[in-house]
Structures are given as C-alpha cells and as structure tokens.
Short mmCIF file of C-alpha atoms in Angstrom, two decimals:
data_model
loop_
_atom_site.label_atom_id
_atom_site.label_comp_id
_atom_site.label_asym_id
_atom_site.label_seq_id
_atom_site.Cartn_x
_atom_site.Cartn_y
_atom_site.Cartn_z
CA UNK Z 1 -68.75 -12.36 -93.53
CA UNK Z 2 -65.60 -10.96 -91.85
CA UNK Z 3 -63.31 -13.75 -90.81
CA UNK Z 4 -60.52 -11.49 -89.77
CA UNK Z 5 -59.32 -12.16 -86.22
CA UNK Z 6 -59.71 -9.51 -83.59
CA UNK Z 7 -56.60 -7.64 -82.56
CA UNK Z 8 -55.58 -7.34 -78.91
CA UNK Z 9 -52.87 -4.80 -78.09
CA UNK Z 10 -50.61 -6.08 -75.34
CA UNK Z 11 -48.00 -3.91 -73.57
CA UNK Z 12 -45.27 -5.98 -72.02
CA UNK Z 13 -43.69 -4.00 -69.19
CA UNK Z 14 -40.33 -5.45 -68.18
CA UNK Z 15 -36.63 -4.96 -67.50
CA UNK Z 16 -34.01 -6.89 -69.46
CA UNK Z 17 -32.07 -7.86 -66.28
CA UNK Z 18 -35.13 -9.23 -64.55
CA UNK Z 19 -34.99 -13.11 -64.59
CA UNK Z 20 -38.74 -13.33 -64.02
CA UNK Z 21 -39.25 -11.16 -67.14
CA UNK Z 22 -37.22 -13.59 -69.18
CA UNK Z 23 -39.28 -16.47 -67.87
CA UNK Z 24 -42.48 -14.45 -68.46
CA UNK Z 25 -41.36 -13.77 -72.05
CA UNK Z 26 -40.86 -17.47 -72.78
CA UNK Z 27 -44.24 -18.34 -71.22
CA UNK Z 28 -45.80 -15.62 -73.28
CA UNK Z 29 -44.37 -17.17 -76.40
CA UNK Z 30 -46.05 -20.45 -75.47
CA UNK Z 31 -49.33 -18.65 -74.79
CA UNK Z 32 -49.24 -16.91 -78.15
CA UNK Z 33 -48.98 -20.23 -79.87
CA UNK Z 34 -52.16 -21.37 -78.14
CA UNK Z 35 -54.34 -18.34 -79.03
CA UNK Z 36 -56.79 -18.88 -81.88
CA UNK Z 37 -59.07 -16.32 -83.54
CA UNK Z 38 -57.11 -13.48 -81.87
CA UNK Z 39 -54.07 -11.64 -83.07
CA UNK Z 40 -51.96 -10.20 -80.19
CA UNK Z 41 -50.06 -7.08 -81.11
CA UNK Z 42 -47.05 -6.81 -78.78
CA UNK Z 43 -45.56 -3.53 -77.60
CA UNK Z 44 -42.61 -3.65 -75.20
CA UNK Z 45 -42.48 -0.97 -72.53
CA UNK Z 46 -39.55 -0.03 -70.21
CA UNK Z 47 -39.31 -0.51 -66.46
CA UNK Z 48 -35.97 -0.05 -64.74
CA UNK Z 49 -35.65 -2.11 -61.58
CA UNK Z 50 -33.15 0.39 -60.35
CA UNK Z 51 -32.99 3.67 -62.31
CA UNK Z 52 -30.21 4.89 -60.02
CA UNK Z 53 -27.76 2.25 -61.25
CA UNK Z 54 -24.49 4.00 -62.36
CA UNK Z 55 -23.77 4.07 -66.08
CA UNK Z 56 -21.06 1.43 -65.60
CA UNK Z 57 -23.25 -0.76 -63.43
CA UNK Z 58 -22.51 -2.65 -60.23
CA UNK Z 59 -20.52 -5.70 -59.30
CA UNK Z 60 -23.36 -8.18 -59.40
CA UNK Z 61 -22.05 -10.77 -56.96
CA UNK Z 62 -21.23 -8.10 -54.35
CA UNK Z 63 -24.64 -6.44 -54.88
CA UNK Z 64 -26.52 -9.73 -54.49
CA UNK Z 65 -24.57 -10.72 -51.40
CA UNK Z 66 -25.21 -7.32 -49.79
CA UNK Z 67 -28.92 -7.38 -50.61
CA UNK Z 68 -29.77 -11.02 -49.88
CA UNK Z 69 -26.72 -12.55 -48.20
CA UNK Z 70 -24.83 -15.48 -49.72
CA UNK Z 71 -27.46 -18.04 -48.61
CA UNK Z 72 -30.31 -15.84 -49.74
CA UNK Z 73 -28.77 -15.24 -53.12
CA UNK Z 74 -28.36 -18.98 -53.68
CA UNK Z 75 -31.93 -19.67 -52.65
CA UNK Z 76 -33.24 -16.97 -55.03
CA UNK Z 77 -31.20 -18.46 -57.85
CA UNK Z 78 -32.61 -21.93 -57.13
CA UNK Z 79 -36.13 -20.48 -57.08
CA UNK Z 80 -35.55 -18.88 -60.47
CA UNK Z 81 -34.14 -22.10 -61.94
CA UNK Z 82 -37.19 -24.03 -60.67
CA UNK Z 83 -39.62 -21.45 -62.14
CA UNK Z 84 -37.76 -21.61 -65.47
CA UNK Z 85 -38.29 -25.38 -65.82
CA UNK Z 86 -39.73 -26.13 -69.21
CA UNK Z 87 -38.96 -22.71 -70.69
CA UNK Z 88 -35.65 -23.71 -72.34
CA UNK Z 89 -33.74 -20.95 -70.56
CA UNK Z 90 -30.23 -21.82 -69.52
CA UNK Z 91 -29.58 -19.36 -66.73
CA UNK Z 92 -25.79 -18.93 -66.15
CA UNK Z 93 -25.68 -16.64 -63.13
CA UNK Z 94 -22.02 -17.53 -62.54
CA UNK Z 95 -21.14 -15.79 -65.83
CA UNK Z 96 -22.74 -12.45 -64.93
CA UNK Z 97 -20.21 -10.11 -63.54
CA UNK Z 98 -22.03 -6.74 -63.74
CA UNK Z 99 -25.52 -5.49 -63.06
CA UNK Z 100 -25.89 -2.87 -65.78
CA UNK Z 101 -27.93 0.28 -66.10
CA UNK Z 102 -30.57 -0.72 -68.64
CA UNK Z 103 -31.65 2.68 -69.96
CA UNK Z 104 -29.84 2.19 -73.32
CA UNK Z 105 -31.11 -1.39 -73.65
CA UNK Z 106 -34.61 -0.06 -73.31
CA UNK Z 107 -33.86 2.60 -75.90
CA UNK Z 108 -32.75 -0.14 -78.28
CA UNK Z 109 -35.96 -1.98 -77.77
CA UNK Z 110 -37.90 1.22 -78.42
CA UNK Z 111 -36.04 1.80 -81.74
CA UNK Z 112 -36.65 -1.83 -82.75
CA UNK Z 113 -40.37 -1.02 -83.00
CA UNK Z 114 -39.74 0.73 -86.31
CA UNK Z 115 -38.50 -2.57 -87.71
CA UNK Z 116 -41.17 -4.75 -86.12
CA UNK Z 117 -38.51 -6.67 -84.14
CA UNK Z 118 -39.04 -5.53 -80.56
CA UNK Z 119 -39.87 -9.07 -79.44
CA UNK Z 120 -36.75 -10.53 -81.02
CA UNK Z 121 -34.49 -7.78 -79.64
CA UNK Z 122 -35.91 -8.35 -76.16
CA UNK Z 123 -35.12 -12.05 -76.51
CA UNK Z 124 -31.60 -11.27 -77.57
CA UNK Z 125 -31.06 -8.96 -74.62
CA UNK Z 126 -32.30 -11.64 -72.21
CA UNK Z 127 -30.15 -14.33 -73.74
CA UNK Z 128 -26.98 -12.21 -73.90
CA UNK Z 129 -27.33 -11.24 -70.22
CA UNK Z 130 -28.67 -14.36 -68.54
CA UNK Z 131 -27.20 -17.12 -70.70
CA UNK Z 132 -23.95 -15.58 -71.86
CA UNK Z 133 -23.22 -13.18 -69.04
CA UNK Z 134 -22.72 -10.23 -71.35
CA UNK Z 135 -23.00 -6.64 -70.15
CA UNK Z 136 -26.08 -5.26 -71.91
CA UNK Z 137 -25.22 -1.86 -70.60
CA UNK Z 138 -22.30 -1.65 -73.03
CA UNK Z 139 -22.88 0.01 -76.43
CA UNK Z 140 -20.92 -2.66 -78.34
CA UNK Z 141 -23.13 -5.44 -76.94
CA UNK Z 142 -26.19 -3.43 -77.94
CA UNK Z 143 -24.78 -2.87 -81.43
CA UNK Z 144 -24.13 -6.58 -81.78
CA UNK Z 145 -27.76 -7.23 -80.87
CA UNK Z 146 -28.91 -4.61 -83.35
CA UNK Z 147 -26.86 -6.26 -86.07
CA UNK Z 148 -28.16 -9.75 -85.40
CA UNK Z 149 -31.67 -8.38 -85.58
CA UNK Z 150 -31.10 -6.61 -88.91
CA UNK Z 151 -31.26 -3.08 -87.50
CA UNK Z 152 -29.31 -0.19 -88.98
CA UNK Z 153 -26.16 -0.33 -86.78
CA UNK Z 154 -24.77 2.96 -88.01
CA UNK Z 155 -28.04 4.69 -87.04
CA UNK Z 156 -28.21 2.85 -83.68
CA UNK Z 157 -24.56 3.84 -82.94
CA UNK Z 158 -25.39 7.50 -83.55
CA UNK Z 159 -28.51 7.30 -81.46
CA UNK Z 160 -26.74 5.62 -78.55
CA UNK Z 161 -24.13 8.47 -78.50
CA UNK Z 162 -26.99 10.95 -78.31
CA UNK Z 163 -29.80 11.66 -75.87
CA UNK Z 164 -32.42 10.42 -78.36
CA UNK Z 165 -35.48 9.09 -76.59
CA UNK Z 166 -33.86 9.16 -73.12
CA UNK Z 167 -36.64 11.30 -71.66
CA UNK Z 168 -39.36 9.44 -73.57
CA UNK Z 169 -38.05 6.13 -72.14
CA UNK Z 170 -38.05 7.50 -68.64
CA UNK Z 171 -41.54 8.86 -69.18
CA UNK Z 172 -42.81 5.39 -70.24
CA UNK Z 173 -41.20 3.93 -67.09
CA UNK Z 174 -42.91 6.56 -64.97
CA UNK Z 175 -46.26 5.90 -66.76
CA UNK Z 176 -45.98 2.23 -65.85
CA UNK Z 177 -45.48 3.09 -62.18
CA UNK Z 178 -48.43 5.49 -62.33
CA UNK Z 179 -50.56 2.48 -63.45
CA UNK Z 180 -49.55 0.74 -60.25
CA UNK Z 181 -46.76 -1.46 -61.62
CA UNK Z 182 -44.33 -2.02 -58.82
CA UNK Z 183 -42.73 -5.17 -60.13
CA UNK Z 184 -42.24 -6.86 -63.49
CA UNK Z 185 -43.15 -8.50 -65.74
CA UNK Z 186 -46.51 -6.94 -66.15
CA UNK Z 187 -48.94 -7.25 -69.06
CA UNK Z 188 -51.37 -4.53 -70.04
CA UNK Z 189 -54.17 -5.59 -72.42
CA UNK Z 190 -56.02 -3.04 -74.48
CA UNK Z 191 -54.63 -0.29 -72.28
CA UNK Z 192 -57.11 -1.25 -69.56
CA UNK Z 193 -56.49 -4.70 -68.04
CA UNK Z 194 -53.33 -5.36 -66.05
CA UNK Z 195 -51.82 -8.74 -65.11
CA UNK Z 196 -48.60 -8.88 -63.15
CA UNK Z 197 -46.06 -11.61 -62.75
CA UNK Z 198 -44.41 -14.40 -64.77
CA UNK Z 199 -47.69 -16.19 -65.38
CA UNK Z 200 -48.01 -19.71 -66.80
CA UNK Z 201 -49.01 -19.84 -70.50
CA UNK Z 202 -52.53 -21.09 -69.77
CA UNK Z 203 -53.12 -18.20 -67.44
CA UNK Z 204 -51.94 -15.78 -70.06
CA UNK Z 205 -54.16 -17.34 -72.67
CA UNK Z 206 -57.16 -16.97 -70.35
CA UNK Z 207 -56.16 -13.35 -69.69
CA UNK Z 208 -56.03 -12.54 -73.40
CA UNK Z 209 -59.42 -14.04 -74.04
CA UNK Z 210 -61.05 -12.44 -71.00
CA UNK Z 211 -59.60 -9.01 -71.81
CA UNK Z 212 -60.64 -9.27 -75.46
CA UNK Z 213 -64.19 -10.23 -74.43
CA UNK Z 214 -64.48 -7.30 -72.07
CA UNK Z 215 -63.08 -4.90 -74.66
CA UNK Z 216 -65.57 -6.23 -77.29
CA UNK Z 217 -68.45 -5.69 -74.83
CA UNK Z 218 -67.27 -2.12 -74.10
CA UNK Z 219 -67.07 -1.40 -77.86
CA UNK Z 220 -70.58 -2.77 -78.33
CA UNK Z 221 -71.92 -0.52 -75.55
CA UNK Z 222 -70.18 2.55 -76.93
CA UNK Z 223 -71.49 1.95 -80.49
CA UNK Z 224 -74.89 0.73 -79.46
#
C-alpha cells in the first residue's frame, strides 16, 4: 500500500513590496503547518505592482501622499496593521524611504529555485523591506539576502549585472495577468485553480484540499 502523500503544486504570485503579499505569505506558512496527507510544492512567480517604476525607484512617502492623500495613506497603513495581527510581522512603514523597482528582486527569487530556497528568499525580501526599510531594488541588498540564504553570491552578482532572465521574468508576470490576476497575492493550485487575496490560513487549507480533490478526480477520469 502506497502511503506517500499526494503532491500539490502551488504557484504563489506576488510582489515583494506588496504588504498584503507579506501577510499572505505568513498566513500560508500557518496553513502549510495544518495540512496533513498532502505535500505542497511551492513555486514563487513574479508580479510587479508597477512595472514602470524607474530603476532607482520613487520617494515612497511622496508617492503615497500623491496617490492616497495623507489621511488615506494613514488609514491604509492602519488597515494593513490590523490585517497583520497574529502574523508576527512588524511593519515599519516609517523606515521605508523608497518604493523600488522589483524586477531584480524577482530575478533573485527565480534563481533561488535552483537551491530550493525560494520561500526563504521571499521571506528575507519582505522582512528587509517592510521591517527594516531597506531598498530591495539595490544590488547590495539583494546580494546580502543571497548570502544569508546560502546562494552563490559571486554568481548572483554576475547575473544581476547581466540581462539574465529579465525577459523570462517579465513573461511570467504577463502570464499571471493573462490568467486574470489583477492584484496580489494570488495562489494557483495545480495550474488550474486560482485563489486571490491574503486569505486566512483555514481558508488556504480548505483551498488546498478542495483543489487536490478536484485534481485527483480529473486524473481518475483521464486514466479511467
């Protein structure tokens, strides 16, 4: 009798400067701890909230005030803090000076797949930006993250100075939009079932089980 758990492939579509994605990642961690008899294989996919962001980024405070107004920006921050309750995230919006272009951060996550550390690198990027206020658009910050996650920093440095995987990363972003993803985080199970938003862990657990059940049924129909 085969007691091996079924494997569910889960694409996590996100941007590293999206606070809801950080919240969604922490709630995903909680959900993964509650899943039994199912192994969830995580694949991180890129989505740039604003692909037109200049290479050096924007002044974040000015950008937020222009977009939401001072009162609106404060209300948004309060909503995020409320949603993050229980996740252990220590948002420090006052420390964030720049809104970076995240293309290179997404490339770093892509390269981390070869070491099996995409999930950890994503966590590092979120923490550096939201809790420490570091500019994750800067190569040195990305190299520091690569080092703390045991990646080959000499290789990463060479890749960052090149155009390696730039188009592939943009293609993945475009593919997510073609699926109907207009906001992040979004979770794609088995390449077929899409759930959007920073869902609570119990909702994610239900989604995993439901998607796996439907995929199993489809497999049975195809082989039967």
